Short mmCIF file of C-alpha atoms in Angstrom, two decimals:
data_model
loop_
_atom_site.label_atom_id
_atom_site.label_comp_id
_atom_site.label_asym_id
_atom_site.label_seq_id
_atom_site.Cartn_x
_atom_site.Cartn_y
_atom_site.Cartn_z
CA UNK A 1 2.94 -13.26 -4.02
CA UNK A 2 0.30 -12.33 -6.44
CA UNK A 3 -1.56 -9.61 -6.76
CA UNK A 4 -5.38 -10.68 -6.00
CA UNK A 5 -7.21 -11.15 -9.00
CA UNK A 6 -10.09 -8.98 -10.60
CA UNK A 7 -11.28 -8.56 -14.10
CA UNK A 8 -10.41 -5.50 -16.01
CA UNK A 9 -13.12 -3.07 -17.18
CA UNK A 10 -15.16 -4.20 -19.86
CA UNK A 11 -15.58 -1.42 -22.51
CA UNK A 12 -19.24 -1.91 -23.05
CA UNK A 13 -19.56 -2.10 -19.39
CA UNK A 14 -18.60 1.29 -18.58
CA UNK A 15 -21.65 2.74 -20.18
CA UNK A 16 -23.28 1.52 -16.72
CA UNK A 17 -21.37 4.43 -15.10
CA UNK A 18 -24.09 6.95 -15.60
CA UNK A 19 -26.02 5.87 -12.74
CA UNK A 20 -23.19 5.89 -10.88
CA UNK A 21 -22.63 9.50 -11.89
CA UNK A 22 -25.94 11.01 -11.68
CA UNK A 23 -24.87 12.35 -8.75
CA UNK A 24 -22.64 14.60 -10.05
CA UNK A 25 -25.38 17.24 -11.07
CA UNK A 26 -26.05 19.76 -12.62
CA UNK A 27 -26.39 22.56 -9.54
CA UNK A 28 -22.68 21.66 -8.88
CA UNK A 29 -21.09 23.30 -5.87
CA UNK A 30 -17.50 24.62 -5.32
CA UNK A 31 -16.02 28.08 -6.25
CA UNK A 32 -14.86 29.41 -9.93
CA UNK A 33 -12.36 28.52 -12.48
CA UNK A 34 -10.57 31.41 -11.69
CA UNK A 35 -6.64 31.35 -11.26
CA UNK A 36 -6.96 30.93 -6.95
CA UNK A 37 -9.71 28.23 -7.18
CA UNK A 38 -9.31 25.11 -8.52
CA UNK A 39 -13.01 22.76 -7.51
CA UNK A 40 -15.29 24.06 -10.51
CA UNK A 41 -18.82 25.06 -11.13
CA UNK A 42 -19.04 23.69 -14.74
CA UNK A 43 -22.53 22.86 -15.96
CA UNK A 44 -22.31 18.77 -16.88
CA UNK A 45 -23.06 19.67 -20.73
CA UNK A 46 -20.03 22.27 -20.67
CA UNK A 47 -17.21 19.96 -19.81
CA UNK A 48 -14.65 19.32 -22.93
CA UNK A 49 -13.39 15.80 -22.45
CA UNK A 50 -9.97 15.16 -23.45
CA UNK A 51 -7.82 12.33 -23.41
CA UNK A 52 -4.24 12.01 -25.00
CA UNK A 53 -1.85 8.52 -25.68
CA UNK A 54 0.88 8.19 -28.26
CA UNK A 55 -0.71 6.20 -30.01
CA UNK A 56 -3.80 3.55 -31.00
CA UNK A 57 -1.48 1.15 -33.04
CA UNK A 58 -0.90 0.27 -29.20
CA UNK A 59 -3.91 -1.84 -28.24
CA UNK A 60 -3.32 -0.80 -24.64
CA UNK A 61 -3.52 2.64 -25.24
CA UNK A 62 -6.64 2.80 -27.80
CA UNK A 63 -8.19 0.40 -25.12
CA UNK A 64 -7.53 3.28 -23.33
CA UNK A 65 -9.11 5.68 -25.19
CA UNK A 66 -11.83 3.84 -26.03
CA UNK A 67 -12.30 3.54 -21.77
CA UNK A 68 -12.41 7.24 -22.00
CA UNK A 69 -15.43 7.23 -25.00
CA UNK A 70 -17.08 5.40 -23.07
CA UNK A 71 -16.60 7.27 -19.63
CA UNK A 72 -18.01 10.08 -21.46
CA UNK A 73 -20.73 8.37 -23.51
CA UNK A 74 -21.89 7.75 -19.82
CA UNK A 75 -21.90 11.28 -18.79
CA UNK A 76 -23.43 12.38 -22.84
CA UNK A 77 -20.54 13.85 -23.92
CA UNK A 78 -17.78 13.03 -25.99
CA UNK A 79 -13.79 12.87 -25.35
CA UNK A 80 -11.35 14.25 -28.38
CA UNK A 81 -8.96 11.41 -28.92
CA UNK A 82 -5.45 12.55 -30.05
CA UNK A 83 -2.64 10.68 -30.20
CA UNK A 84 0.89 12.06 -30.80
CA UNK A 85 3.24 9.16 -32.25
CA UNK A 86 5.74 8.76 -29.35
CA UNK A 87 6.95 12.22 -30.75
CA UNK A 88 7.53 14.67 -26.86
CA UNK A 89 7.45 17.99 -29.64
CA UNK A 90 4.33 17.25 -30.92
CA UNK A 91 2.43 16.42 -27.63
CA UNK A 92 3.84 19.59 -26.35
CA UNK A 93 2.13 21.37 -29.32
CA UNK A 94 -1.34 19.03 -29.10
CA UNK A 95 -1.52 20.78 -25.71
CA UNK A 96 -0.72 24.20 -26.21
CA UNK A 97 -3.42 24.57 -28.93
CA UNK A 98 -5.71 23.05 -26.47
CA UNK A 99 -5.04 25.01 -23.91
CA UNK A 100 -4.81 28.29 -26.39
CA UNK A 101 -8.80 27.66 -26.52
CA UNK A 102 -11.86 27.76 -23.88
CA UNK A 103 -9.93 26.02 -20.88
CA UNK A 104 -12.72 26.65 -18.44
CA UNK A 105 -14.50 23.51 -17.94
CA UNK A 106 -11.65 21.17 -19.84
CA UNK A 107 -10.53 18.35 -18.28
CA UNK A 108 -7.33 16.33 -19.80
CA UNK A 109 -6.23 12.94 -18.97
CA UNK A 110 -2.99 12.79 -20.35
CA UNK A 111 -0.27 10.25 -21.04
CA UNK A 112 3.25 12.51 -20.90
CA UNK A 113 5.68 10.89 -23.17
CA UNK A 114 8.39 10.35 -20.78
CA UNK A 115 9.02 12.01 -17.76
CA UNK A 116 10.52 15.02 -18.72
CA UNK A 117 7.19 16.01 -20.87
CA UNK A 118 5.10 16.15 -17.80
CA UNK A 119 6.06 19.40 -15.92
CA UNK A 120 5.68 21.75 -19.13
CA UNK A 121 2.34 20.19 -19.39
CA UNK A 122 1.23 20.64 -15.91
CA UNK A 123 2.74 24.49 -16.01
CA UNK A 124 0.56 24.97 -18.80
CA UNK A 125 -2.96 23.33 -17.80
CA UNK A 126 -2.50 25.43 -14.41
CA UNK A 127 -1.90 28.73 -16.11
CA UNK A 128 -5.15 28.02 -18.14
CA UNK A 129 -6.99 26.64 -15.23
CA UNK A 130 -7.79 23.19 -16.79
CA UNK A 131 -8.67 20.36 -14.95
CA UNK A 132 -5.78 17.47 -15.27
CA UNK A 133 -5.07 14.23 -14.74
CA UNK A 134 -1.75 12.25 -15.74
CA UNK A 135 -0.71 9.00 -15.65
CA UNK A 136 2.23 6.65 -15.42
CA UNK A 137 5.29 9.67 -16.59
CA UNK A 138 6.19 12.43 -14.21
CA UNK A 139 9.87 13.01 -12.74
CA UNK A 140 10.18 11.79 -9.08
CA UNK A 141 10.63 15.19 -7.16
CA UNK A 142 7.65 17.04 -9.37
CA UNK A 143 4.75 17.25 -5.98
CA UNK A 144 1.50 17.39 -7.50
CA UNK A 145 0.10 19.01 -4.42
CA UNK A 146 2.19 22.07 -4.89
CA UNK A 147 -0.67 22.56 -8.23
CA UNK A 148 -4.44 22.89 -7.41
CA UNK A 149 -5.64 22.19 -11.16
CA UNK A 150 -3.11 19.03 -11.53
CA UNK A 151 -5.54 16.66 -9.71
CA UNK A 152 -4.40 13.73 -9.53
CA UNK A 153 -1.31 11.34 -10.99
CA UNK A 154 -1.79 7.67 -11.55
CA UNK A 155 0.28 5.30 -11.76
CA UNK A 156 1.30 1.58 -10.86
CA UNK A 157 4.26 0.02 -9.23
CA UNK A 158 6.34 -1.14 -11.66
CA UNK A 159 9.28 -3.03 -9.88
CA UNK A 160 6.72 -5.52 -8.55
CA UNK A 161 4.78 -5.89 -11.81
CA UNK A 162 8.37 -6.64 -13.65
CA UNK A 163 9.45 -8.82 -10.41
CA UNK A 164 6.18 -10.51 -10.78
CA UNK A 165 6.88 -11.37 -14.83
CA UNK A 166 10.31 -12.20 -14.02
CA UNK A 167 9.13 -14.51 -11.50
CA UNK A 168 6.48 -15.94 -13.24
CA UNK A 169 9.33 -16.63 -16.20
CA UNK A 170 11.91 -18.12 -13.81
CA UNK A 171 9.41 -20.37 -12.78
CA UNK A 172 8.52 -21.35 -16.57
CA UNK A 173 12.02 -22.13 -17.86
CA UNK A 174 12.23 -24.44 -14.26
CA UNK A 175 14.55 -21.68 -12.25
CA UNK A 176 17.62 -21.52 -14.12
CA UNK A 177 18.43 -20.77 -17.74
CA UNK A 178 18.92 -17.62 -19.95
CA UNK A 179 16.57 -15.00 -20.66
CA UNK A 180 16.69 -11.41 -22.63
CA UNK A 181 15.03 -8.51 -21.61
CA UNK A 182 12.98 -5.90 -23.70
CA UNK A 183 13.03 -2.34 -22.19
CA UNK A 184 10.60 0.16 -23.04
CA UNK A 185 11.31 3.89 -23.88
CA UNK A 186 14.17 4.65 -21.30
CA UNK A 187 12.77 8.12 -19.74
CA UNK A 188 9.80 6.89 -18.44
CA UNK A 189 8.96 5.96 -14.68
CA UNK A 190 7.67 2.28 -16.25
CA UNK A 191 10.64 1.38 -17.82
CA UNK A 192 12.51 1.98 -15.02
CA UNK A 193 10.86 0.50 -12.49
CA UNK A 194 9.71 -2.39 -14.70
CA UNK A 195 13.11 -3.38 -15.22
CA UNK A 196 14.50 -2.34 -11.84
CA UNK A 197 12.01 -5.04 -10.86
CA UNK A 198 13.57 -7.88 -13.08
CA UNK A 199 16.95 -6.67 -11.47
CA UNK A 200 15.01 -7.99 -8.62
CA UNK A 201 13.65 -10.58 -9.50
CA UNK A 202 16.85 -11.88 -10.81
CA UNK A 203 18.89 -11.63 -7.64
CA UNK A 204 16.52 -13.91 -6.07
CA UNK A 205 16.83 -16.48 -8.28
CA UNK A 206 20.38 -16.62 -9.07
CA UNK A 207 20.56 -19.04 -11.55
CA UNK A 208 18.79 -17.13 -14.06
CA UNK A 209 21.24 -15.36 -15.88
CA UNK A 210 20.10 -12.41 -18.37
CA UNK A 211 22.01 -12.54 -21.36
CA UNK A 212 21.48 -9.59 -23.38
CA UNK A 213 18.82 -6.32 -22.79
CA UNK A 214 18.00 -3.86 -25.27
CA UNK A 215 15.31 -1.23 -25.46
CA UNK A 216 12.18 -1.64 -28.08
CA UNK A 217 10.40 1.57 -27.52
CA UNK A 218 7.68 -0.88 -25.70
CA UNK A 219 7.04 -0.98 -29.97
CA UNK A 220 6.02 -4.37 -31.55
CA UNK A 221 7.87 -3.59 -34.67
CA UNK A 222 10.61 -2.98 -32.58
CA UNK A 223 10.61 -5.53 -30.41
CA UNK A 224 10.47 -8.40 -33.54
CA UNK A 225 13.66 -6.86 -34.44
CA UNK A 226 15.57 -6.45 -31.82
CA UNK A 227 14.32 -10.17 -30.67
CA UNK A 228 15.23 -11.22 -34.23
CA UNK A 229 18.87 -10.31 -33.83
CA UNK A 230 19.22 -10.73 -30.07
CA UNK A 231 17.73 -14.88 -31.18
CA UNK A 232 20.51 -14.67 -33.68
CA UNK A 233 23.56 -14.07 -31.29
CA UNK A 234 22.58 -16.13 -28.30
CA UNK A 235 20.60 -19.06 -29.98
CA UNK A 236 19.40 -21.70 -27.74
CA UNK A 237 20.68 -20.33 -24.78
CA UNK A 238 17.85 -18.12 -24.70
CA UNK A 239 14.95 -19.79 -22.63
CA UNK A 240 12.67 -16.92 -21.91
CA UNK A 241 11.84 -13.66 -22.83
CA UNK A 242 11.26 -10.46 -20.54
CA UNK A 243 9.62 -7.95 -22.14
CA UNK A 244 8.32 -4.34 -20.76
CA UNK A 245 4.87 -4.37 -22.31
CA UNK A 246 2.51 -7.15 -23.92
CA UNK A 247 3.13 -5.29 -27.72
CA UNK A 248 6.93 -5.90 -27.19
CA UNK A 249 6.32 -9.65 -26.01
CA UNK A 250 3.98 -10.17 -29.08
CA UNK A 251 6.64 -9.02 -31.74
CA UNK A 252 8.52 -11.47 -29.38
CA UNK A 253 6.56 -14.04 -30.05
CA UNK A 254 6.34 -13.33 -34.05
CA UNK A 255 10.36 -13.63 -33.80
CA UNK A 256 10.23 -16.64 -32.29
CA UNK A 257 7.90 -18.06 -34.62
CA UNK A 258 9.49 -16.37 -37.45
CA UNK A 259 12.78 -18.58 -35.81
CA UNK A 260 11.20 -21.59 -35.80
CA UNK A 261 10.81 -21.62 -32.31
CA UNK A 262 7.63 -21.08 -31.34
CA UNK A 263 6.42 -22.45 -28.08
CA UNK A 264 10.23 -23.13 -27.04
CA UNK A 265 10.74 -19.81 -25.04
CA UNK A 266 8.58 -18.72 -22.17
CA UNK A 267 7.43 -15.13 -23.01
CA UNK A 268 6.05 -12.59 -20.17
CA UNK A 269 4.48 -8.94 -20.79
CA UNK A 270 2.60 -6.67 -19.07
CA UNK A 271 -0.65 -4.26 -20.43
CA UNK A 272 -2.78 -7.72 -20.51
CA UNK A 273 -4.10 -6.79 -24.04
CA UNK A 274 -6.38 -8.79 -26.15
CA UNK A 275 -3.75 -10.73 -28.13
CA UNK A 276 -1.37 -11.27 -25.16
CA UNK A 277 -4.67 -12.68 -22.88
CA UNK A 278 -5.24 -14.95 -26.42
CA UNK A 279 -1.77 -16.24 -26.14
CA UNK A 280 -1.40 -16.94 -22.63
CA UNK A 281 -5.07 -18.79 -23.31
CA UNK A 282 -3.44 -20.78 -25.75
CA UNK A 283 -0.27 -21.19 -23.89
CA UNK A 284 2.73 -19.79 -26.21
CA UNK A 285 2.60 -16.93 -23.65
CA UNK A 286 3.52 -17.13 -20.15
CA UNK A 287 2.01 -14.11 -18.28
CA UNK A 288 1.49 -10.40 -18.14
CA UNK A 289 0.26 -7.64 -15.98
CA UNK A 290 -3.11 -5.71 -16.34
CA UNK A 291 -3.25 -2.07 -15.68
CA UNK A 292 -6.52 -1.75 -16.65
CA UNK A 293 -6.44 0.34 -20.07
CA UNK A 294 -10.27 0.72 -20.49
CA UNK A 295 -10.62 1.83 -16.57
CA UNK A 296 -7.55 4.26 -16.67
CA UNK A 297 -8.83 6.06 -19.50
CA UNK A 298 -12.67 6.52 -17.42
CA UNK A 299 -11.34 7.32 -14.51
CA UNK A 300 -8.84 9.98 -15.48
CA UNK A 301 -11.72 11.89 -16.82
CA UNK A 302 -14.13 10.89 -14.03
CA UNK A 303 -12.08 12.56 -12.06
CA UNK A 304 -10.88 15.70 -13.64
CA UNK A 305 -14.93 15.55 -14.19
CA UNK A 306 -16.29 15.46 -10.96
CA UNK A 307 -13.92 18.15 -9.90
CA UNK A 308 -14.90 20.80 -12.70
CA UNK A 309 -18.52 19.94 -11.86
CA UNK A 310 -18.06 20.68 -7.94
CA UNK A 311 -19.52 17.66 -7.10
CA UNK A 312 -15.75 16.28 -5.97
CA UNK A 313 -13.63 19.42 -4.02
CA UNK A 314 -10.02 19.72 -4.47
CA UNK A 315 -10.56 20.27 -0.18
CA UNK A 316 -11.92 17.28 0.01
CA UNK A 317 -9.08 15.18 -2.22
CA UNK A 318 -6.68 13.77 0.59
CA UNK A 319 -2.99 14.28 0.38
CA UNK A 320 -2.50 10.32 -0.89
CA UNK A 321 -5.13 10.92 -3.81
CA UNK A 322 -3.01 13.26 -5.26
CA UNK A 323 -0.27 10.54 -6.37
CA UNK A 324 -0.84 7.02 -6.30
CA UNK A 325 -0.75 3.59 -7.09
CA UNK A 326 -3.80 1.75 -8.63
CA UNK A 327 -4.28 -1.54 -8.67
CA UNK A 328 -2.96 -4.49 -10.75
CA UNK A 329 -3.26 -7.51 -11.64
CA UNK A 330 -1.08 -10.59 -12.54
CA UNK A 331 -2.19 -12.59 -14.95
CA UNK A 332 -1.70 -16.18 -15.61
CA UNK A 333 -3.00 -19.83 -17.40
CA UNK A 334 -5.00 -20.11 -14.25
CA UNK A 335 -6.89 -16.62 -14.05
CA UNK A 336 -6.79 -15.71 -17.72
CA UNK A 337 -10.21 -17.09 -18.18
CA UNK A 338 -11.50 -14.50 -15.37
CA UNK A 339 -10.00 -11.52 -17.48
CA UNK A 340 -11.34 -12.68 -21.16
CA UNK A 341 -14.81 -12.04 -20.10
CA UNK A 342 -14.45 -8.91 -18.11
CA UNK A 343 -16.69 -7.37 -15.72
CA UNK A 344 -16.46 -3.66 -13.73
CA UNK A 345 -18.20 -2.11 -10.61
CA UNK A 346 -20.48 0.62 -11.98
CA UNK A 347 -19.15 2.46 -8.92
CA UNK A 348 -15.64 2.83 -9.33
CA UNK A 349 -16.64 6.03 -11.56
CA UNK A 350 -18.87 7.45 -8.58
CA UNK A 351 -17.97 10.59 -7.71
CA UNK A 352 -17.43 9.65 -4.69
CA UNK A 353 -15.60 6.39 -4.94
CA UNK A 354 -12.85 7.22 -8.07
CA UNK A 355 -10.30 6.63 -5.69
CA UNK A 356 -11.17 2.91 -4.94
CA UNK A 357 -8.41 1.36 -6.63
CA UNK A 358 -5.76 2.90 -4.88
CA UNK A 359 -3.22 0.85 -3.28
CA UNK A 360 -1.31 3.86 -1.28
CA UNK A 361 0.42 6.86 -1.91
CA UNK A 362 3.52 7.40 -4.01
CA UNK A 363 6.32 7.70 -1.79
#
């Protein structure tokens, strides 16, 4: 089954938020940022926009950041981009010295390294009072709703995005043949559950055999190499490639080329970035999954936003908005034409619609 289709956010497109968010005035209601409250009373102009990825070298993630410039474009403000090169020490430092400033209309939407980077961060933006949001990293048994300034955690269910791939890559090497898998960075949530669904994928159809799985860091660089040498031992017994992210499959695909094999091996991703929507377009790539970069890195803000305004109350955030899955969407030869020329519902970054892509709670 795939997951219905709908184009991802536009950049330039998300400037048409601010009608949307007029709403979210100025008189905003809801009681102080002290240490007991957590819905804010922060004048529009006063809220410090902040958003936080490893790194822009990623296309996902400065897609991502660039979602978030132009979230806050929308509301005329700016977001601080920072980026912290895959490196948990200096993310942990990045937010310290923000939170060693004026935390009392900042709102964060943050990118933890892995998942053992996300409860010092959360300790620390509810000791300050800052408004956060997170995404994708945080360690299973870590309850948001046990924090009243940790709004909300995003994420996306990654065993059916990497069944989906692995599916969509059985079905391109014709059900049976041998495939390698690319792992991202091992103590995150996605590369877990992205490969956990591959695992799944796999046992239902049994005669695709994976030969060989290593992780790239979800790094192109990495990923070239590790294809390069993984090409080298299994040679033409390897008829598709799995990777955990689109920059992994596109180093992928530079191996293969760099092999003289280009357009021999079926090659599946997920982030649906530009080059990996070009490829699939032009058929040396199979499929990948969109997350959405652009709209995760609005609506993080947008809601950490609304909240610090008043215009959104913590009371008034149900239990299932506090963790959950957004929505996601395969992408394919068939739909990738939907998903080059994106379009977004000015709405989604209402204040009182942020929570329109959910798909359910995370168990």
């Amino acid at each position: 089954m795939k997951f219905n289709s709908r184009p991802a956010v536009a950049l330039v497109s998300l400037s048409l938020a601010a009608v949307a968010l007029a709403g979210c005035s100025e008189e905003a209601s809801g009681g102080g940022n002290d240490e007991a409250g957590s819905s804010g009373a922060c004048k529009p102009a006063d809220v410090k926009l902040v958003g936080q990825v490893r790194n822009e070298s990623n296309p996902y993630e400065a897609a991502w950041l660039d979602g978030g410039d132009a979230f806050a474009k929308s509301v005329d403000l700016s977001q601080e981009r920072l980026t912290y090169d895959g490196d948990s020490t200096k993310q942990q430092e990045q937010v310290s010295q923000l939170l060693a400033g004026d935390t009392e209309c900042l709102v964060m939407n943050i990118l933890p390294n892995g998942d053992s980077d996300t409860p010092p961060i959360v300790e620390q933006a509810q000791e300050a009072g800052a408004y956060l949001v997170t995404q994708w990293n945080k360690p299973a048994d870590l309850n948001v709703a046990d924090y009243d300034h940790w709004v909300s955690h995003i994420t996306y269910n990654g065993v059916e995005s990497g069944k989906q791939i692995g599916d969509a890559l059985s079905e391109a090497i014709g059900g049976s043949g041998g495939i390698i898998a690319l792992q991202g960075i091992l103590d995150t949530g996605a590369a877990k559950d992205r490969f956990a669904g591959l695992e799944e994928s796999l046992a239902a159809n049994p005669d695709v055999k994976l030969l060989d799985e290593q992780t790239a860091n979800f790094s192109r660089q990495e990923a070239l190499e590790v294809t390069k040498t993984l090409l080298t031992k299994h040679g033409d017994d390897v008829k598709g490639i799995w990777a955990a992210n689109d920059d992994m499959a596109l180093g992928a695909l530079e191996a293969l080329k760099q092999a003289g094999k280009e357009g021999e091996v079926a090659v599946v991703g997920i982030d649906a970035v530009p080059d990996a929507l070009t490829a699939i377009e032009d058929g040396s790539m199979t499929a990948t999954v969109s997350s959405d970069g652009p709209w995760q890195g609005g609506i993080g803000l947008a809601i950490g936003y609304c909240v610090a305004t008043g215009e959104l109350s913590m009371d008034d955030v149900a239990d299932e908005d506090r963790a959950w899955f957004a929505e996601q969407f395969l992408i394919e030869k068939d739909n990738v034409a939907e998903f080059m020329t994106p379009a977004t519902d000015e709405a989604d970054f209402d204040c009182d619609n942020v929570f329109s892509r959910s798909q359910g709670a995370i168990s």
